[in-house]
Tab-separated table of N, CA, C and O in Angstrom:
chain	number	residue	atom	x	y	z
G	43	PRO	N	-36.453	59.449	32.150
G	43	PRO	CA	-37.291	60.492	32.718
G	43	PRO	C	-38.655	59.957	33.105
G	43	PRO	O	-39.218	59.119	32.416
G	44	LYS	N	-39.171	60.490	34.178
G	44	LYS	CA	-40.485	60.057	34.626
G	44	LYS	C	-41.560	60.882	33.971
G	44	LYS	O	-41.403	62.066	33.733
G	45	GLU	N	-42.653	60.207	33.695
G	45	GLU	CA	-43.809	60.899	33.158
G	45	GLU	C	-44.577	61.508	34.330
G	45	GLU	O	-44.387	61.135	35.488
G	46	PRO	N	-45.488	62.424	34.040
G	46	PRO	CA	-46.239	63.057	35.126
G	46	PRO	C	-47.001	62.070	36.003
G	46	PRO	O	-47.183	62.302	37.181
G	47	SER	N	-47.420	60.944	35.451
G	47	SER	CA	-48.182	59.980	36.248
G	47	SER	C	-47.285	59.199	37.207
G	47	SER	O	-47.774	58.468	38.050
G	48	GLY	N	-45.952	59.339	37.071
G	48	GLY	CA	-45.028	58.671	37.979
G	48	GLY	C	-44.444	57.388	37.401
G	48	GLY	O	-43.563	56.800	37.993
G	49	SER	N	-44.915	56.932	36.241
G	49	SER	CA	-44.370	55.713	35.650
G	49	SER	C	-43.218	56.070	34.709
G	49	SER	O	-43.106	57.192	34.248
G	50	LEU	N	-42.392	55.105	34.436
G	50	LEU	CA	-41.252	55.323	33.554
G	50	LEU	C	-41.714	55.307	32.104
G	50	LEU	O	-42.623	54.598	31.727
G	51	SER	N	-41.049	56.100	31.277
G	51	SER	CA	-41.367	56.087	29.854
G	51	SER	C	-40.686	54.880	29.204
G	51	SER	O	-39.728	54.331	29.733
G	52	THR	N	-41.164	54.460	28.039
G	52	THR	CA	-40.588	53.298	27.370
G	52	THR	C	-39.174	53.573	26.892
G	52	THR	O	-38.379	52.655	26.742
G	53	ASP	N	-38.814	54.821	26.649
G	53	ASP	CA	-37.461	55.150	26.208
G	53	ASP	C	-36.425	54.877	27.299
G	53	ASP	O	-35.294	54.514	27.021
G	54	SER	N	-36.797	55.038	28.550
G	54	SER	CA	-35.839	54.830	29.633
G	54	SER	C	-35.661	53.342	29.952
G	54	SER	O	-34.713	52.967	30.627
G	55	ILE	N	-36.543	52.481	29.457
G	55	ILE	CA	-36.452	51.045	29.725
G	55	ILE	C	-35.552	50.358	28.714
G	55	ILE	O	-34.921	49.363	29.012
G	56	LYS	N	-35.429	50.887	27.522
G	56	LYS	CA	-34.652	50.249	26.470
G	56	LYS	C	-33.168	50.262	26.799
G	56	LYS	O	-32.656	51.209	27.384
G	57	ILE	N	-32.494	49.150	26.418
G	57	ILE	CA	-31.047	49.064	26.582
G	57	ILE	C	-30.427	48.690	25.239
G	57	ILE	O	-31.098	48.175	24.356
G	58	LYS	N	-29.151	48.942	25.110
G	58	LYS	CA	-28.459	48.648	23.865
G	58	LYS	C	-28.352	47.137	23.670
G	58	LYS	O	-28.305	46.368	24.631
G	59	LYS	N	-28.279	46.710	22.410
G	59	LYS	CA	-28.202	45.298	22.078
G	59	LYS	C	-26.957	44.646	22.688
G	59	LYS	O	-27.002	43.527	23.185
G	60	GLU	N	-25.843	45.344	22.688
G	60	GLU	CA	-24.607	44.785	23.233
G	60	GLU	C	-24.738	44.501	24.728
G	60	GLU	O	-24.219	43.514	25.240
G	61	VAL	N	-25.412	45.392	25.425
G	61	VAL	CA	-25.601	45.206	26.864
G	61	VAL	C	-26.545	44.041	27.116
G	61	VAL	O	-26.322	43.213	28.002
G	62	ALA	N	-27.605	43.949	26.329
G	62	ALA	CA	-28.567	42.861	26.494
G	62	ALA	C	-27.912	41.512	26.220
G	62	ALA	O	-28.185	40.532	26.915
G	63	ASN	N	-27.041	41.443	25.226
G	63	ASN	CA	-26.392	40.179	24.892
G	63	ASN	C	-25.429	39.716	25.974
G	63	ASN	O	-25.062	38.549	26.007
G	64	ALA	N	-25.027	40.596	26.852
G	64	ALA	CA	-24.112	40.215	27.918
G	64	ALA	C	-24.779	39.285	28.925
G	64	ALA	O	-24.118	38.449	29.533
G	65	PHE	N	-26.081	39.393	29.109
G	65	PHE	CA	-26.739	38.537	30.094
G	65	PHE	C	-27.896	37.724	29.540
G	65	PHE	O	-28.480	36.914	30.249
G	66	VAL	N	-28.224	37.854	28.287
G	66	VAL	CA	-29.267	37.043	27.666
G	66	VAL	C	-28.625	36.258	26.532
G	66	VAL	O	-28.173	36.832	25.557
G	67	LYS	N	-28.550	34.960	26.688
G	67	LYS	CA	-27.941	34.103	25.677
G	67	LYS	C	-29.031	33.307	24.962
G	67	LYS	O	-29.923	32.759	25.604
G	68	ARG	N	-28.949	33.261	23.646
G	68	ARG	CA	-29.876	32.449	22.868
G	68	ARG	C	-29.449	30.998	22.935
G	68	ARG	O	-28.266	30.694	22.935
G	69	GLN	N	-30.437	30.125	22.961
G	69	GLN	CA	-30.129	28.712	22.927
G	69	GLN	C	-29.742	28.329	21.506
G	69	GLN	O	-30.428	28.680	20.557
G	70	LYS	N	-28.636	27.633	21.380
G	70	LYS	CA	-28.174	27.234	20.058
G	70	LYS	C	-29.084	26.139	19.517
G	70	LYS	O	-29.532	25.261	20.242
G	71	ARG	N	-29.318	26.204	18.228
G	71	ARG	CA	-30.122	25.182	17.584
G	71	ARG	C	-29.278	23.933	17.405
G	71	ARG	O	-28.103	23.992	17.093
G	72	SER	N	-29.906	22.799	17.615
G	72	SER	CA	-29.201	21.547	17.421
G	72	SER	C	-30.007	20.672	16.467
G	72	SER	O	-31.200	20.864	16.275
G	73	SER	N	-29.344	19.711	15.904
G	73	SER	CA	-30.014	18.824	14.964
G	73	SER	C	-30.894	17.837	15.736
G	73	SER	O	-30.775	17.664	16.945
G	74	LEU	N	-31.750	17.166	15.017
G	74	LEU	CA	-32.622	16.165	15.612
G	74	LEU	C	-31.795	15.059	16.251
G	74	LEU	O	-32.125	14.553	17.322
G	75	TYR	N	-30.690	14.704	15.611
G	75	TYR	CA	-29.788	13.679	16.133
G	75	TYR	C	-29.238	14.075	17.499
G	75	TYR	O	-29.208	13.265	18.425
G	76	GLU	N	-28.802	15.331	17.661
G	76	GLU	CA	-28.254	15.797	18.937
G	76	GLU	C	-29.323	15.841	20.013
G	76	GLU	O	-29.071	15.505	21.168
G	77	ARG	N	-30.525	16.265	19.656
G	77	ARG	CA	-31.609	16.311	20.639
G	77	ARG	C	-31.988	14.919	21.119
G	77	ARG	O	-32.323	14.729	22.277
G	78	TYR	N	-31.928	13.933	20.215
G	78	TYR	CA	-32.254	12.558	20.579
G	78	TYR	C	-31.311	12.062	21.673
G	78	TYR	O	-31.742	11.475	22.655
G	79	PHE	N	-30.005	12.310	21.511
G	79	PHE	CA	-29.037	11.807	22.475
G	79	PHE	C	-29.006	12.600	23.775
G	79	PHE	O	-28.439	12.150	24.753
G	80	GLU	N	-29.643	13.772	23.818
G	80	GLU	CA	-29.785	14.491	25.082
G	80	GLU	C	-30.793	13.787	25.978
G	80	GLU	O	-30.682	13.798	27.188
G	81	TYR	N	-31.800	13.152	25.369
G	81	TYR	CA	-32.872	12.522	26.134
G	81	TYR	C	-32.634	11.044	26.397
G	81	TYR	O	-33.107	10.507	27.386
G	82	TYR	N	-31.928	10.349	25.507
G	82	TYR	CA	-31.734	8.914	25.634
G	82	TYR	C	-30.258	8.600	25.782
G	82	TYR	O	-29.461	8.880	24.899
G	83	LYS	N	-29.914	7.981	26.894
G	83	LYS	CA	-28.518	7.646	27.164
G	83	LYS	C	-28.234	6.248	26.638
G	83	LYS	O	-29.114	5.390	26.598
G	84	ASN	N	-26.988	6.008	26.277
G	84	ASN	CA	-26.635	4.680	25.802
G	84	ASN	C	-26.608	3.712	26.986
G	84	ASN	O	-26.501	4.116	28.143
G	85	PRO	N	-26.727	2.423	26.736
G	85	PRO	CA	-26.805	1.434	27.821
G	85	PRO	C	-25.593	1.457	28.754
G	85	PRO	O	-25.752	1.273	29.965
G	86	MET	N	-24.411	1.678	28.207
G	86	MET	CA	-23.216	1.699	29.059
G	86	MET	C	-23.258	2.855	30.040
G	86	MET	O	-22.895	2.706	31.211
G	87	GLU	N	-23.715	4.006	29.585
G	87	GLU	CA	-23.823	5.160	30.471
G	87	GLU	C	-24.864	4.904	31.558
G	87	GLU	O	-24.673	5.283	32.715
G	88	GLN	N	-25.954	4.249	31.208
G	88	GLN	CA	-26.973	3.909	32.205
G	88	GLN	C	-26.401	2.947	33.238
G	88	GLN	O	-26.694	3.070	34.434
G	89	MET	N	-25.588	2.000	32.791
G	89	MET	CA	-24.964	1.058	33.729
G	89	MET	C	-24.014	1.783	34.675
G	89	MET	O	-23.998	1.504	35.879
G	90	HIS	N	-23.219	2.712	34.140
G	90	HIS	CA	-22.303	3.480	34.987
G	90	HIS	C	-23.068	4.264	36.037
G	90	HIS	O	-22.680	4.292	37.208
G	91	GLU	N	-24.147	4.911	35.643
G	91	GLU	CA	-24.934	5.690	36.604
G	91	GLU	C	-25.564	4.800	37.659
G	91	GLU	O	-25.628	5.157	38.835
G	92	ARG	N	-26.014	3.626	37.252
G	92	ARG	CA	-26.609	2.697	38.213
G	92	ARG	C	-25.579	2.271	39.252
G	92	ARG	O	-25.862	2.207	40.442
G	93	CYS	N	-24.374	1.996	38.793
G	93	CYS	CA	-23.306	1.585	39.705
G	93	CYS	C	-22.870	2.754	40.597
G	93	CYS	O	-22.624	2.567	41.790
G	94	GLU	N	-22.784	3.967	40.015
G	94	GLU	CA	-22.372	5.130	40.810
G	94	GLU	C	-23.388	5.466	41.894
G	94	GLU	O	-23.036	5.964	42.959
G	95	ASN	N	-24.659	5.199	41.643
G	95	ASN	CA	-25.702	5.527	42.619
G	95	ASN	C	-25.826	4.483	43.726
G	95	ASN	O	-26.542	4.700	44.697
G	96	TYR	N	-25.142	3.364	43.580
G	96	TYR	CA	-25.136	2.315	44.611
G	96	TYR	C	-23.750	2.311	45.252
G	96	TYR	O	-22.775	1.869	44.646
G	97	PRO	N	-23.619	2.867	46.457
G	97	PRO	CA	-22.294	3.067	47.058
G	97	PRO	C	-21.378	1.842	47.089
G	97	PRO	O	-20.186	1.978	46.787
G	98	PRO	N	-21.864	0.640	47.444
G	98	PRO	CA	-20.921	-0.497	47.427
G	98	PRO	C	-20.344	-0.778	46.026
G	98	PRO	O	-19.168	-1.087	45.885
G	99	CYS	N	-21.171	-0.644	45.002
G	99	CYS	CA	-20.690	-0.863	43.635
G	99	CYS	C	-19.705	0.233	43.236
G	99	CYS	O	-18.678	-0.045	42.611
G	100	ASP	N	-20.008	1.455	43.586
G	100	ASP	CA	-19.124	2.582	43.266
G	100	ASP	C	-17.760	2.400	43.931
G	100	ASP	O	-16.720	2.602	43.308
G	101	TYR	N	-17.773	2.003	45.194
G	101	TYR	CA	-16.515	1.787	45.919
G	101	TYR	C	-15.718	0.650	45.289
G	101	TYR	O	-14.518	0.762	45.054
G	102	LEU	N	-16.399	-0.460	45.000
G	102	LEU	CA	-15.708	-1.616	44.443
G	102	LEU	C	-15.183	-1.349	43.036
G	102	LEU	O	-14.133	-1.858	42.653
G	103	SER	N	-15.890	-0.527	42.286
G	103	SER	CA	-15.425	-0.216	40.931
G	103	SER	C	-14.103	0.548	40.962
G	103	SER	O	-13.299	0.434	40.036
G	104	ASP	N	-13.873	1.302	42.026
G	104	ASP	CA	-12.581	1.977	42.175
G	104	ASP	C	-11.471	0.971	42.482
G	104	ASP	O	-10.307	1.209	42.166
G	105	GLN	N	-11.829	-0.150	43.120
G	105	GLN	CA	-10.835	-1.137	43.533
G	105	GLN	C	-10.513	-2.139	42.426
G	105	GLN	O	-9.349	-2.410	42.157
G	106	ILE	N	-11.563	-2.697	41.790
G	106	ILE	CA	-11.323	-3.793	40.846
G	106	ILE	C	-11.766	-3.479	39.414
G	106	ILE	O	-11.605	-4.297	38.522
G	107	GLY	N	-12.359	-2.316	39.197
G	107	GLY	CA	-12.806	-1.957	37.850
G	107	GLY	C	-14.321	-1.989	37.740
G	107	GLY	O	-14.995	-2.724	38.453
G	108	PHE	N	-14.812	-1.213	36.810
G	108	PHE	CA	-16.259	-1.057	36.680
G	108	PHE	C	-16.959	-2.346	36.271
G	108	PHE	O	-17.953	-2.746	36.876
G	109	SER	N	-16.461	-3.009	35.246
G	109	SER	CA	-17.190	-4.170	34.717
G	109	SER	C	-17.298	-5.290	35.741
G	109	SER	O	-18.364	-5.909	35.888
G	110	LEU	N	-16.225	-5.559	36.482
G	110	LEU	CA	-16.285	-6.603	37.510
G	110	LEU	C	-17.216	-6.214	38.646
G	110	LEU	O	-17.990	-7.044	39.148
G	111	ALA	N	-17.171	-4.954	39.060
G	111	ALA	CA	-18.042	-4.496	40.141
G	111	ALA	C	-19.504	-4.525	39.711
G	111	ALA	O	-20.372	-4.980	40.464
G	112	TYR	N	-19.772	-4.084	38.506
G	112	TYR	CA	-21.159	-4.074	38.026
G	112	TYR	C	-21.708	-5.497	37.939
G	112	TYR	O	-22.825	-5.775	38.379
G	113	ASN	N	-20.907	-6.403	37.398
G	113	ASN	CA	-21.360	-7.801	37.284
G	113	ASN	C	-21.575	-8.442	38.647
G	113	ASN	O	-22.444	-9.285	38.799
G	114	ARG	N	-20.786	-8.038	39.613
G	114	ARG	CA	-20.941	-8.623	40.953
G	114	ARG	C	-22.261	-8.221	41.598
G	114	ARG	O	-22.918	-9.029	42.243
G	115	PHE	N	-22.675	-6.937	41.420
G	115	PHE	CA	-23.886	-6.473	42.075
G	115	PHE	C	-25.138	-6.573	41.211
G	115	PHE	O	-26.231	-6.784	41.717
G	116	PHE	N	-24.994	-6.391	39.914
G	116	PHE	CA	-26.180	-6.320	39.043
G	116	PHE	C	-26.179	-7.374	37.936
G	116	PHE	O	-27.121	-7.449	37.169
G	117	GLY	N	-25.092	-8.123	37.828
G	117	GLY	CA	-24.917	-8.990	36.676
G	117	GLY	C	-25.454	-10.349	36.799
G	117	GLY	O	-25.804	-11.102	36.004
């Protein structure tokens, strides 16, 4: 219901908890160990990304394998 001033009352803005949970998700808590690995990638993963971002290495890795392709371009 509208108030005389034309603004909505606070009762009309409230929604049920079940409805709110349908579109608002809480971020799950993670341990310090899990947060560390979200920010720092292991060396092998960094090597894969480096090769994937360089098209000739990415193409060659499909042909002869990742390790040989990586060593050919970056090794």
